[in-house]
mmCIF file of C-alpha atoms and ligand atoms in Angstrom:
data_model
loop_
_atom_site.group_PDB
_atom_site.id
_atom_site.type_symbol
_atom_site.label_atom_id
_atom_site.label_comp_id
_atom_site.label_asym_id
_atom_site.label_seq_id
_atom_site.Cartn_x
_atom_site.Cartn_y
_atom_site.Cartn_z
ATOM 1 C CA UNK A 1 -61.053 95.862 28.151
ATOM 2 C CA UNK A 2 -60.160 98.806 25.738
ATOM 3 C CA UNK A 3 -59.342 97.291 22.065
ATOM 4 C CA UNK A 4 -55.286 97.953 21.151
ATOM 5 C CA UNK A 5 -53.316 97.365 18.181
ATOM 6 C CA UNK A 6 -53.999 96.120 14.648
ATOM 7 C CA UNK A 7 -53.831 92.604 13.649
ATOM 8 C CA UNK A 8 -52.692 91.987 9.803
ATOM 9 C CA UNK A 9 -53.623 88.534 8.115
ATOM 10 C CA UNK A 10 -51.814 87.922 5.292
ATOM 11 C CA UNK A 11 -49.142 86.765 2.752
ATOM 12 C CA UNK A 12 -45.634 86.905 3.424
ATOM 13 C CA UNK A 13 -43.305 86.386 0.246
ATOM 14 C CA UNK A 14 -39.111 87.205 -0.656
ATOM 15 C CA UNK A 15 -39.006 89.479 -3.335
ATOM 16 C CA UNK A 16 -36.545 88.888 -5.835
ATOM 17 C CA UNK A 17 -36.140 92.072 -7.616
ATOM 18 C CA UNK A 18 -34.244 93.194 -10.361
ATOM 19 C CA UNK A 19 -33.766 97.373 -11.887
ATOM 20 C CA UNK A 20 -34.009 97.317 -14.874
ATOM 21 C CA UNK A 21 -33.876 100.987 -17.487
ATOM 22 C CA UNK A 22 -37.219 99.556 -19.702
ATOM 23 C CA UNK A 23 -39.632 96.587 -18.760
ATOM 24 C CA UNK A 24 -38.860 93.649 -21.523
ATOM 25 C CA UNK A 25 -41.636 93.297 -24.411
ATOM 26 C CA UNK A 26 -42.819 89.988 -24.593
ATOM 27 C CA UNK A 27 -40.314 87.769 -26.531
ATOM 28 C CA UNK A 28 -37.722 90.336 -25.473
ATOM 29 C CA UNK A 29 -34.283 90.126 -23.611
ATOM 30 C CA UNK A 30 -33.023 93.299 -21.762
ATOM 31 C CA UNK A 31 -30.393 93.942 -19.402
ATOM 32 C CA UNK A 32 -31.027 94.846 -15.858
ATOM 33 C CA UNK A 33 -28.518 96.989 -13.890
ATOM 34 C CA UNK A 34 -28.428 95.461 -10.504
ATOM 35 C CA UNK A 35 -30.578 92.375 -8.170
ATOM 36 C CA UNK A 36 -31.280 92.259 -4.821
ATOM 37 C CA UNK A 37 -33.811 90.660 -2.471
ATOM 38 C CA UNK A 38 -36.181 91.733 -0.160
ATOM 39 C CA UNK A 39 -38.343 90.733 2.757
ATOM 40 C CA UNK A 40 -41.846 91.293 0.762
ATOM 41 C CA UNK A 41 -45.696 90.108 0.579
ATOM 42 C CA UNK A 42 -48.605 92.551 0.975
ATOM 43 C CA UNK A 43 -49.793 91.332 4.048
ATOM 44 C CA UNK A 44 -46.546 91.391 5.950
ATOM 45 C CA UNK A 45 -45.492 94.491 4.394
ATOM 46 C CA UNK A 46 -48.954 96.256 5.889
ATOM 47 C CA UNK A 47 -47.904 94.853 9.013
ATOM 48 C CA UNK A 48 -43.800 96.184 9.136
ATOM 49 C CA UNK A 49 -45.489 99.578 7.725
ATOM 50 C CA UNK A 50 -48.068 100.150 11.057
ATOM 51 C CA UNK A 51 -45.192 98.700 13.529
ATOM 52 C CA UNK A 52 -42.716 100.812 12.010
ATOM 53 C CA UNK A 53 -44.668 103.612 12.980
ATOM 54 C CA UNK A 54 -45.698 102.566 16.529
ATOM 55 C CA UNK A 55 -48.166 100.473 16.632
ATOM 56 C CA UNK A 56 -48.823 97.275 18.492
ATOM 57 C CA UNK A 57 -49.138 94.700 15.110
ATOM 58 C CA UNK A 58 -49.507 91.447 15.200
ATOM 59 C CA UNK A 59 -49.221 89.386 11.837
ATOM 60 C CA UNK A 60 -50.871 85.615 11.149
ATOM 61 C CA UNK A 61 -49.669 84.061 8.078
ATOM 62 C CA UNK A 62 -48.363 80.775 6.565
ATOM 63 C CA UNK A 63 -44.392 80.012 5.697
ATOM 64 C CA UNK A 64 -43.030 76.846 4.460
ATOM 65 C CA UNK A 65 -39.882 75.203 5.884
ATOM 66 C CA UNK A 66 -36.971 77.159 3.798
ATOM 67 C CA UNK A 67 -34.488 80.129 4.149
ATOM 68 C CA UNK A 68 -36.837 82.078 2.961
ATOM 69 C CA UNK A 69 -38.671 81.577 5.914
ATOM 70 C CA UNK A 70 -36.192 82.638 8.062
ATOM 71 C CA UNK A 71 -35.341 85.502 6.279
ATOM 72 C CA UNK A 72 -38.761 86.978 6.511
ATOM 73 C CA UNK A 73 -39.410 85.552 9.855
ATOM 74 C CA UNK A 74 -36.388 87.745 10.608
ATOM 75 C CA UNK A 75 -37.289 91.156 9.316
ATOM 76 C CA UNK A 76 -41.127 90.814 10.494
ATOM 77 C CA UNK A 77 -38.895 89.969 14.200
ATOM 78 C CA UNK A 78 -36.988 92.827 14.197
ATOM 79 C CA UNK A 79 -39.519 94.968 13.145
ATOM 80 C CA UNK A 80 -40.930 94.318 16.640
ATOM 81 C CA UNK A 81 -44.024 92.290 15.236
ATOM 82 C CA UNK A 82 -46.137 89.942 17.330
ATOM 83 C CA UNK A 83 -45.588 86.534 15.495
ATOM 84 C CA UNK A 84 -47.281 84.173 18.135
ATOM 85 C CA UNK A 85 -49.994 83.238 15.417
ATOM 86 C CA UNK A 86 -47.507 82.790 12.389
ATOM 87 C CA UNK A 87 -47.739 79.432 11.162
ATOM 88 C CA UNK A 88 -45.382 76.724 9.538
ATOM 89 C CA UNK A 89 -46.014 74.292 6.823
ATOM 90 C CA UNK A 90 -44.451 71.292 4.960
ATOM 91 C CA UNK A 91 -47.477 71.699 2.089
ATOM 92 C CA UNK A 92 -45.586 74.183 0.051
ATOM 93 C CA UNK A 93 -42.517 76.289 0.104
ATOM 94 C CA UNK A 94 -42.606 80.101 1.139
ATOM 95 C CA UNK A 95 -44.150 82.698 -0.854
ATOM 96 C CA UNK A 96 -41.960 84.433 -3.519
ATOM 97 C CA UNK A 97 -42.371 87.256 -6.022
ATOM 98 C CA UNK A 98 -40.313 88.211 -8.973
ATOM 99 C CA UNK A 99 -40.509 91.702 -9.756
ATOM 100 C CA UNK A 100 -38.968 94.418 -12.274
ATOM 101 C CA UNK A 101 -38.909 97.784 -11.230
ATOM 102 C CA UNK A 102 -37.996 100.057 -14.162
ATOM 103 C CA UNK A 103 -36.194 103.379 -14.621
ATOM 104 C CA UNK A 104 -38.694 105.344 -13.684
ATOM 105 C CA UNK A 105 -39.323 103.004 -10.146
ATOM 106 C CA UNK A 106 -42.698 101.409 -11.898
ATOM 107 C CA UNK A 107 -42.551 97.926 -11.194
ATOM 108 C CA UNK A 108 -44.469 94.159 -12.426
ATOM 109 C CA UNK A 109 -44.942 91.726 -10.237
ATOM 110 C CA UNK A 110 -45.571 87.493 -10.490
ATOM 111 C CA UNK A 111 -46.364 85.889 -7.367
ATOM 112 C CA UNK A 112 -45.767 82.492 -6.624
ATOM 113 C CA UNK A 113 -48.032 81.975 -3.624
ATOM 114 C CA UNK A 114 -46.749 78.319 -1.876
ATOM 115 C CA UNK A 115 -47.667 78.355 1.805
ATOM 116 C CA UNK A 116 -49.883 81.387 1.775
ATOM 117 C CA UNK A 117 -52.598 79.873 -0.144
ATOM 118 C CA UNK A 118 -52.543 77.389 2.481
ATOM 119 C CA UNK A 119 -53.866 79.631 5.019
ATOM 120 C CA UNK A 120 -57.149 77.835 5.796
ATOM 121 C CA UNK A 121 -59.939 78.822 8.155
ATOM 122 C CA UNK A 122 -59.445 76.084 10.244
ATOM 123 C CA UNK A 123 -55.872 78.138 10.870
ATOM 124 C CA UNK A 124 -58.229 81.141 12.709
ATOM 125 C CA UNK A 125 -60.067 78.822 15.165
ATOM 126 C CA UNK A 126 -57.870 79.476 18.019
ATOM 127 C CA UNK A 127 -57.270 83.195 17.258
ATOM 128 C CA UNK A 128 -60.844 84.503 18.012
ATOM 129 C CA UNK A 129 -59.350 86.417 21.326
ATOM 130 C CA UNK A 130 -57.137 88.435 19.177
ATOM 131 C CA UNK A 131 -59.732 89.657 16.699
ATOM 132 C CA UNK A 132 -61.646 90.863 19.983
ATOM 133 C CA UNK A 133 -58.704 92.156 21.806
ATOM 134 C CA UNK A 134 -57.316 94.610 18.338
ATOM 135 C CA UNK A 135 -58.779 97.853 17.882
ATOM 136 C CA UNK A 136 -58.284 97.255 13.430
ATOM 137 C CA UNK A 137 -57.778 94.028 11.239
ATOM 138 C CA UNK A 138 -56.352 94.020 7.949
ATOM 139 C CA UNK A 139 -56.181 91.322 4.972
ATOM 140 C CA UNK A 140 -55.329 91.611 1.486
ATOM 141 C CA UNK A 141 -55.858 88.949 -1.223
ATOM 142 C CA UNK A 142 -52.582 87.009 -1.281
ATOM 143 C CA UNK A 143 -54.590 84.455 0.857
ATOM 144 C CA UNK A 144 -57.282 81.776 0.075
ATOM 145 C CA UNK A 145 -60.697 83.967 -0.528
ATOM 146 C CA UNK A 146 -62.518 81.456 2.040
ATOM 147 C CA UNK A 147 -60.275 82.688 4.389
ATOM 148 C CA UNK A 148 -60.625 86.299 4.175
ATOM 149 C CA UNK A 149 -64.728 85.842 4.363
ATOM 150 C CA UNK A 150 -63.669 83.849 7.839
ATOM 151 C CA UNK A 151 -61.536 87.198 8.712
ATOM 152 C CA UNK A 152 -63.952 89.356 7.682
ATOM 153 C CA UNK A 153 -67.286 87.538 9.779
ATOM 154 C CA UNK A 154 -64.687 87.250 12.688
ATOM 155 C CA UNK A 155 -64.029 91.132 12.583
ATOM 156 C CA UNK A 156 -67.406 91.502 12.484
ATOM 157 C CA UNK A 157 -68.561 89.080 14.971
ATOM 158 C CA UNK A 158 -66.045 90.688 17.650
ATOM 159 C CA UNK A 159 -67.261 94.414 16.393
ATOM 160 C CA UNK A 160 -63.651 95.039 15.448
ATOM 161 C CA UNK A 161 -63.303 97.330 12.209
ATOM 162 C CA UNK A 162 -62.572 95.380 9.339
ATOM 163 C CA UNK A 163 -60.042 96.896 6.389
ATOM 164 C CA UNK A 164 -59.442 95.193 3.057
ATOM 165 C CA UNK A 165 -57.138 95.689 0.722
ATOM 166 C CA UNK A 166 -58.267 93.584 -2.392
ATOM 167 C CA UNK A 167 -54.939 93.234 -3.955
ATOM 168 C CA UNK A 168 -54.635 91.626 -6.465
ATOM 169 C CA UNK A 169 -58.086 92.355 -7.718
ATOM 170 C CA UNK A 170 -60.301 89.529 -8.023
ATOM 171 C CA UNK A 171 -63.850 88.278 -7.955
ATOM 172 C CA UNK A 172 -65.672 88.057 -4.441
ATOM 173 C CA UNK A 173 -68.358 86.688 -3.122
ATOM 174 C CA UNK A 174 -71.655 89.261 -2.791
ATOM 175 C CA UNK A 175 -71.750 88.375 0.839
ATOM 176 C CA UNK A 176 -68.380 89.960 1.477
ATOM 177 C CA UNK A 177 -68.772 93.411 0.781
ATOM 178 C CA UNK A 178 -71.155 94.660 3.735
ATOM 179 C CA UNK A 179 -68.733 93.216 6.276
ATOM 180 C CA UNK A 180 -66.221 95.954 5.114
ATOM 181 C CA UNK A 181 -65.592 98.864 7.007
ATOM 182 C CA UNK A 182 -63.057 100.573 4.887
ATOM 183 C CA UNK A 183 -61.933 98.484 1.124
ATOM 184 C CA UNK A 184 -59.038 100.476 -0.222
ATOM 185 C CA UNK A 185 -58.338 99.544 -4.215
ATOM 186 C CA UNK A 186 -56.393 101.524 -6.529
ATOM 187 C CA UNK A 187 -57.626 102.654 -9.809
ATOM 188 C CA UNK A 188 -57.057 98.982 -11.710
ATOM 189 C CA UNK A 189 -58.270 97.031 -9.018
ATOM 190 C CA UNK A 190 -61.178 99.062 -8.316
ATOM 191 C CA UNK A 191 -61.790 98.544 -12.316
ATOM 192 C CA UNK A 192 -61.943 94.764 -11.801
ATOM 193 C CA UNK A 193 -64.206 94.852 -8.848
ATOM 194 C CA UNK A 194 -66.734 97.233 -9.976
ATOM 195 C CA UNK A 195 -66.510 95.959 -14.241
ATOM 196 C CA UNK A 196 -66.639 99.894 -14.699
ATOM 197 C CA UNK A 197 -63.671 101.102 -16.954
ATOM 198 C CA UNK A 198 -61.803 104.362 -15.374
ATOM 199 C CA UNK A 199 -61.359 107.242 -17.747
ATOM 200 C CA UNK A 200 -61.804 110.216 -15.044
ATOM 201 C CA UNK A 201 -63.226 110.894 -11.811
ATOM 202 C CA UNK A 202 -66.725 110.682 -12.655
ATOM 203 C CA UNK A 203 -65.611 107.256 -13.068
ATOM 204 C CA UNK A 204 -64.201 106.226 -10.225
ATOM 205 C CA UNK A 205 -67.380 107.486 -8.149
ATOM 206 C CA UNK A 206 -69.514 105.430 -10.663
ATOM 207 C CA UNK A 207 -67.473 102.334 -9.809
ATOM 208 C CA UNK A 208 -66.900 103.143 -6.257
ATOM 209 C CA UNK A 209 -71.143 103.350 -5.645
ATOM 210 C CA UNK A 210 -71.151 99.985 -7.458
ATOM 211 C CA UNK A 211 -69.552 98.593 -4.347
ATOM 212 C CA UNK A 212 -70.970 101.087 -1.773
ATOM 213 C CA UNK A 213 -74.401 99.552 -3.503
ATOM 214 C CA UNK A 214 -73.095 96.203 -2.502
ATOM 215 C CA UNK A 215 -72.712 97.181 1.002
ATOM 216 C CA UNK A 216 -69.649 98.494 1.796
ATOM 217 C CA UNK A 217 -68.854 101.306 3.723
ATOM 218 C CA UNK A 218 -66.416 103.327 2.441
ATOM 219 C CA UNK A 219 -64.579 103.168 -0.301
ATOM 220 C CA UNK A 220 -60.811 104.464 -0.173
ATOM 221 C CA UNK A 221 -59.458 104.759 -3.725
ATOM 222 C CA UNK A 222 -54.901 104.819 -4.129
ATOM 223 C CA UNK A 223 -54.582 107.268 -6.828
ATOM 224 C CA UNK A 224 -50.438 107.254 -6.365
ATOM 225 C CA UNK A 225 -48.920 110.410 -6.433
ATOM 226 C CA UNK A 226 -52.193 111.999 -6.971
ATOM 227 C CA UNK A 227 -53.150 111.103 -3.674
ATOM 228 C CA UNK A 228 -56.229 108.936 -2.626
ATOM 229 C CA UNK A 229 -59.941 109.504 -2.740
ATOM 230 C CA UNK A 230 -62.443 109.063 -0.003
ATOM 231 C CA UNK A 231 -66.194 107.729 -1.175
ATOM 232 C CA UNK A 232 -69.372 106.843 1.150
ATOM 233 C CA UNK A 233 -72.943 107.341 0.191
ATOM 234 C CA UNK A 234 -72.067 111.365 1.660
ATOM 235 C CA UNK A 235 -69.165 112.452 0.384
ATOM 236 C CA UNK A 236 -66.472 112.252 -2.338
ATOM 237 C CA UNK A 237 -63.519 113.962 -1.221
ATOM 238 C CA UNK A 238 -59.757 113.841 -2.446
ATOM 239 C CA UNK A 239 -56.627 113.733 -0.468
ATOM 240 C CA UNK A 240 -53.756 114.963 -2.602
ATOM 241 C CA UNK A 241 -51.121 113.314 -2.311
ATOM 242 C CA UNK A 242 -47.016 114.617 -1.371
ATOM 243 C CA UNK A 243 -45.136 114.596 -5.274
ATOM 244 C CA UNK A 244 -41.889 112.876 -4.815
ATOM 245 C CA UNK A 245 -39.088 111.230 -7.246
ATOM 246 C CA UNK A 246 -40.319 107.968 -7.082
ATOM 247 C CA UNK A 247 -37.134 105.160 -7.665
ATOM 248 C CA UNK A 248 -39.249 102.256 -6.925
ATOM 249 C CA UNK A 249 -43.068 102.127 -6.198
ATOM 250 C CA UNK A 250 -42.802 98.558 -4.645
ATOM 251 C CA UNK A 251 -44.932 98.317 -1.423
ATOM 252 C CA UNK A 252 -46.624 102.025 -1.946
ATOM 253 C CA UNK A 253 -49.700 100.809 -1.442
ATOM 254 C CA UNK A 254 -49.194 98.548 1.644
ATOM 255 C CA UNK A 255 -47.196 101.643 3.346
ATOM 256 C CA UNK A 256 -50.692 102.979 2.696
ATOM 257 C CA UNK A 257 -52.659 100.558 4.038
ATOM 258 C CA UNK A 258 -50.574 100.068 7.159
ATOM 259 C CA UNK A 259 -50.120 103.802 7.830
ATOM 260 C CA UNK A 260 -54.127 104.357 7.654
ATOM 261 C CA UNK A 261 -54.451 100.924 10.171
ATOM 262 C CA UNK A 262 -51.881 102.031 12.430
ATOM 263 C CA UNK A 263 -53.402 105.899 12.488
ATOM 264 C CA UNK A 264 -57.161 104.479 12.917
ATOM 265 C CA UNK A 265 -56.180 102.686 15.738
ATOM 266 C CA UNK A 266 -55.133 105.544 17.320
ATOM 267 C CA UNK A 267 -58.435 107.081 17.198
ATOM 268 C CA UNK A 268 -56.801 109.674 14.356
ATOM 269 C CA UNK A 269 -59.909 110.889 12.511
ATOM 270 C CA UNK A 270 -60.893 109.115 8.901
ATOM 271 C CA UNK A 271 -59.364 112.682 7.035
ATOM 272 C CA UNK A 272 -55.921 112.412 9.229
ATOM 273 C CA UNK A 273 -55.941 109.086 8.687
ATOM 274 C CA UNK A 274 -55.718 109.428 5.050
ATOM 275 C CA UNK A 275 -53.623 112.505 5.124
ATOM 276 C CA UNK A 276 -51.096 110.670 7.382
ATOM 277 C CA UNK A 277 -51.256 107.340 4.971
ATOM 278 C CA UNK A 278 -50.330 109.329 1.635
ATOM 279 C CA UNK A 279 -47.635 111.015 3.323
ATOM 280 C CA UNK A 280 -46.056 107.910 4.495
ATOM 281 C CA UNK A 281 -46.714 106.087 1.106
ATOM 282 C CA UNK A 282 -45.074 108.612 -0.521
ATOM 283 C CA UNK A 283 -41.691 108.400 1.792
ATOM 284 C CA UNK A 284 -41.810 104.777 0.672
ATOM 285 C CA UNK A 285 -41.643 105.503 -3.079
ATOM 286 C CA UNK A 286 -37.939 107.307 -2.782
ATOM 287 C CA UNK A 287 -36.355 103.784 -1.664
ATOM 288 C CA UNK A 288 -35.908 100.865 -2.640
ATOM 289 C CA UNK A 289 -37.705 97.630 -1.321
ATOM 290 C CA UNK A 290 -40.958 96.894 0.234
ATOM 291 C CA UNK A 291 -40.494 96.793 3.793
ATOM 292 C CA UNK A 292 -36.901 98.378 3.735
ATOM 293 C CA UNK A 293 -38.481 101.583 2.039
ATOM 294 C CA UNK A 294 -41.078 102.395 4.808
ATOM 295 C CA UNK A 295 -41.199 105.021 6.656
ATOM 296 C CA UNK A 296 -40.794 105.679 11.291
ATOM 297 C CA UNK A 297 -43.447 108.161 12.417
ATOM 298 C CA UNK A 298 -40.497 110.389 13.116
ATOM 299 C CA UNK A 299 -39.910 110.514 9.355
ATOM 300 C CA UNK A 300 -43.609 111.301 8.506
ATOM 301 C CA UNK A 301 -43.837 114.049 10.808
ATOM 302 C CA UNK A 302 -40.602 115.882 9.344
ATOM 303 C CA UNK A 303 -42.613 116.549 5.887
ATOM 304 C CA UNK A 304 -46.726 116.250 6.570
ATOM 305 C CA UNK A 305 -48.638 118.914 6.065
HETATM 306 O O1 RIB B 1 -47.290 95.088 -2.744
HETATM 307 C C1 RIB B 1 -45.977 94.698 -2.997
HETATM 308 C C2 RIB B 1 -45.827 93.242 -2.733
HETATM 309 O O2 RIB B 1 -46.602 92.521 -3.667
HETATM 310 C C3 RIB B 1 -44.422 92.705 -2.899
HETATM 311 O O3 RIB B 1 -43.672 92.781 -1.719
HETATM 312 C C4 RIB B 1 -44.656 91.294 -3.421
HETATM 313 O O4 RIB B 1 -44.220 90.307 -2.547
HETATM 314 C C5 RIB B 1 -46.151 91.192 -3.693
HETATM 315 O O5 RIB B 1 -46.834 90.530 -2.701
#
């Protein structure tokens, strides 16, 4: 049977977002000029952003029992995602995330995991058929890391190409690294994974061969606007990226992530791939939202170059 489709594991969270001109200094009040929610979470965003596009997604998270729930259930529905292996849980209450995007559409985030740290590895026993039957899966690190090594030796096991996005950065067990086909950080997170501090481009191949060392395969670094950078023990090549007016950079990077899943899949080169991602990412930047900002493959087409 020919592999299809990419499956995204991840976190699913409402995004409670307010604009605001300047981000507050600690200890200081501000005034913001308007609040509105949004179906959010990293992992569910990466899957809206490769469905969105045209691709067979299927997404496998945890939600508690809330409106929120609904509400995201909803958008990840009519986004035409396959939710057969989205789970339910009294433990916790749905993932949320405050976050402030300022005048000029930078944003800070604080997650509040609930349910999504429940995501255990006993949750994957029944799914091995779909991690052999999908041509790409994708995780981020929203979720429990036990459960992402379980992803990860599952991808492998089922020689299915294995993409992490390790957002938000954090520490990870040596073992993980050579079951990763593509690991896509952006400058900070790349920082926190590698301990080298990022001045300049020298920089980020030092860092990037500290995890290539480790055993990944390639290294994909989100350089925003700039465009992304593509490192394995051959090359070091940059993409450069499409300059927009950004209003709010919320979800950039999982409109990245998806885009690059979705075009993998269908057996687009690793260069279009990463062309087609920044372009996409970039459409993302101009609106407002995580998963209400990204982009059709109609949309992409209109400006990529
Ligand atoms: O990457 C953006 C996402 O990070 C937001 O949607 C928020 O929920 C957090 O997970």
């Amino acid at each position: 049977m020919n592999k299809e489709g990419v499956l995204v594991v991840g976190s699913a969270n409402m995004d409670l977002v307010v604009f605001t001109n300047s981000f507050p200094k600690p200890g200081e009040t501000v005034f913001g000029n308007d609040f509105q929610m949004f179906p959010g979470g990293k992992g569910a965003n990466q899957a809206v952003a490769c469905s969105k596009l045209g691709g067979k997604t299927y997404f496998m998270g945890k939600m508690g029992n809330d409106d929120f729930a609904n509400s995201l259930y909803d958008s990840l529905h009519s986004n035409n995602i396959d939710l057969s292996y989205l789970m339910k849980s009294k433990e916790s209450h749905t993932g949320m995330a405050l976050i402030t995007v300022d005048g000029k559409g930078e944003n800070e985030i604080v997650v509040v995991s609930g349910t999504n740290m429940k995501l255990t590895c006993e949750d994957l026993k029944n799914s091995n058929v779909l991690f052999k039957d999908v041509k790409i899966v994708l995780t981020q690190l929203e979720i429990p890391t036990e459960t992402v090594m379980s992803i990860a030796n599952l991808a492998s096991e089922n020689n299915t190409l294995f993409i992490l996005n390790p957002a938000p950065a954090k520490e990870l067990p040596d073992s993980l690294f050579p079951l990763i086909d593509y690991l896509t950080p952006n400058e900070t997170e790349l920082e926190i994974l590698s301990g080298v501090k990022i001045k300049n481009e020298n920089d980020i191949k030092t860092a990037a061969y500290v995890l290539l060392d480790k055993g990944v395969k390639n290294v994909i670094v989100t350089l925003a606007e700039k465009g992304s950078i593509l490192i394995n023990k051959n090359r070091f090549d940059l993409f450069i990226g499409n300059a927009v007016v950004a209003i709010d950079t919320t979800g950039a990077g999982d409109t990245f992530n998806g885009a690059l899943a979705y075009s993998l899949s269908k057996n687009k080169t690793i260069e279009e791939s990463i062309n087609f991602a920044n372009y996409s990412a970039s459409i993302s930047v101009t609106r407002r939202g995580a998963q209400s900002s990204m982009p059709t493959k109609q949309e992409v087409k209109q400006i990529i170059q």
